Amino acid sequence: MDIRTAAPGLRPQALTRQYLQALDQHMGELRAGDAQHALEIRDFAALLHVHPTHLSNTIKEVTGRSTCAHYEERLLALAKELLADTARSIGDVARQLTYDPSNFTKFFKAFAGMTPKEWRKRTLAG
């Protein structure tokens, strides 16, 4: 369903669905190592032909969570998936996710409550 042709009452749900699909596609590109950079809200908004503020407000209204919360949740899950492969260095995982290693560690610790190294150690121990 194209957001521009959806019935007015369905537009917020259609936009939300399209955002989440675009987000999942981007996570797939990151997983495959095909992303050159991390997409930002303005990139998703441009892809969906809406203003970034409208996209943010609609996602929050429909889901109760911000666009960033959805992005961070999926990115953290992907990071954990990639980190589970201990043959890969943490720096390699960071670069695949378009982070430099120090910023990746800060992101991971902020959302997982521990560093990637600590997460690997706890996950492999249990």
Coordinates of C-alpha atoms in Angstrom, one line a residue, residues 7-110:
A7 CA -7.4 6.1 2.9
P8 CA -6.8 9.0 5.4
G9 CA -7.7 6.8 8.4
L10 CA -5.2 4.1 7.3
R11 CA -2.3 6.5 6.5
P12 CA -0.6 6.4 9.9
Q13 CA -0.7 2.6 10.0
A14 CA 0.5 2.4 6.4
L15 CA 3.4 4.8 7.1
T16 CA 4.3 2.9 10.2
R17 CA 4.3 -0.4 8.3
Q18 CA 6.4 1.1 5.5
Y19 CA 8.9 2.6 8.0
L20 CA 9.3 -0.8 9.8
Q21 CA 9.8 -2.6 6.4
A22 CA 12.4 0.0 5.3
L23 CA 14.1 -0.4 8.7
D24 CA 14.2 -4.2 8.4
Q25 CA 15.6 -3.8 4.8
H26 CA 18.3 -1.5 6.1
M27 CA 19.2 -4.0 8.9
G28 CA 19.4 -6.7 6.2
E29 CA 21.9 -4.5 4.3
L30 CA 23.9 -4.0 7.4
R31 CA 23.8 -7.8 8.1
A32 CA 25.1 -8.5 4.6
G33 CA 27.8 -5.8 4.8
D34 CA 26.2 -3.9 2.0
A35 CA 25.4 -0.6 3.8
Q36 CA 27.9 2.3 3.2
H37 CA 26.4 4.3 6.1
A38 CA 23.7 4.1 8.7
L39 CA 20.5 5.6 7.6
E40 CA 19.1 8.5 9.7
I41 CA 15.5 9.6 10.2
R42 CA 15.8 12.0 7.3
D43 CA 16.9 9.2 5.0
F44 CA 13.9 7.1 5.9
A45 CA 11.6 10.1 5.6
A46 CA 12.9 10.8 2.1
L47 CA 12.5 7.2 1.1
L48 CA 8.9 7.4 2.2
H49 CA 8.2 10.8 0.8
V50 CA 7.3 12.5 4.1
H51 CA 8.8 15.1 6.3
P52 CA 11.1 13.7 9.1
T53 CA 9.0 15.3 11.8
H54 CA 5.8 13.8 10.4
L55 CA 7.4 10.4 10.2
S56 CA 8.7 10.7 13.8
N57 CA 5.3 11.9 15.1
T58 CA 3.4 9.2 13.3
I59 CA 5.6 6.3 14.4
K60 CA 5.4 7.6 18.0
E61 CA 1.6 8.0 17.8
V62 CA 1.0 4.5 16.3
T63 CA 3.5 2.4 18.2
G64 CA 4.1 4.4 21.4
R65 CA 7.8 4.3 20.7
S66 CA 10.1 6.7 18.8
T67 CA 11.7 5.9 15.4
C68 CA 15.0 5.9 17.2
A69 CA 13.8 3.3 19.7
H70 CA 12.8 1.0 16.9
Y71 CA 16.1 1.5 15.1
E72 CA 18.2 1.0 18.3
E73 CA 16.3 -2.1 19.2
R74 CA 16.9 -3.7 15.8
L75 CA 20.5 -2.6 15.7
L76 CA 21.3 -4.0 19.1
A77 CA 19.7 -7.3 18.1
L78 CA 21.8 -7.4 14.9
A79 CA 25.0 -6.4 16.8
K80 CA 24.4 -9.3 19.2
E81 CA 23.8 -11.7 16.3
L82 CA 27.1 -10.6 14.7
L83 CA 29.0 -10.7 18.0
A84 CA 27.9 -14.3 18.6
D85 CA 30.4 -15.2 15.8
T86 CA 33.5 -15.1 17.9
A87 CA 35.7 -15.6 14.8
R88 CA 35.0 -12.0 14.1
S89 CA 36.6 -9.2 16.0
I90 CA 34.5 -6.6 17.8
G91 CA 36.1 -3.9 15.6
D92 CA 35.0 -5.8 12.5
V93 CA 31.4 -6.0 13.7
A94 CA 31.5 -2.3 14.6
R95 CA 32.7 -1.4 11.1
Q96 CA 30.1 -3.6 9.4
L97 CA 27.4 -1.7 11.4
T98 CA 29.1 1.6 10.2
Y99 CA 30.5 2.5 13.6
D100 CA 34.0 3.1 14.6
P101 CA 34.9 0.7 17.4
S102 CA 34.9 3.2 20.2
N103 CA 31.5 4.6 19.3
F104 CA 30.1 1.1 18.8
T105 CA 31.2 0.2 22.4
K106 CA 29.5 3.3 23.7
F107 CA 26.3 2.5 21.8
F108 CA 26.4 -1.2 22.9
K109 CA 27.0 -0.4 26.5
A110 CA 24.3 2.3 26.6

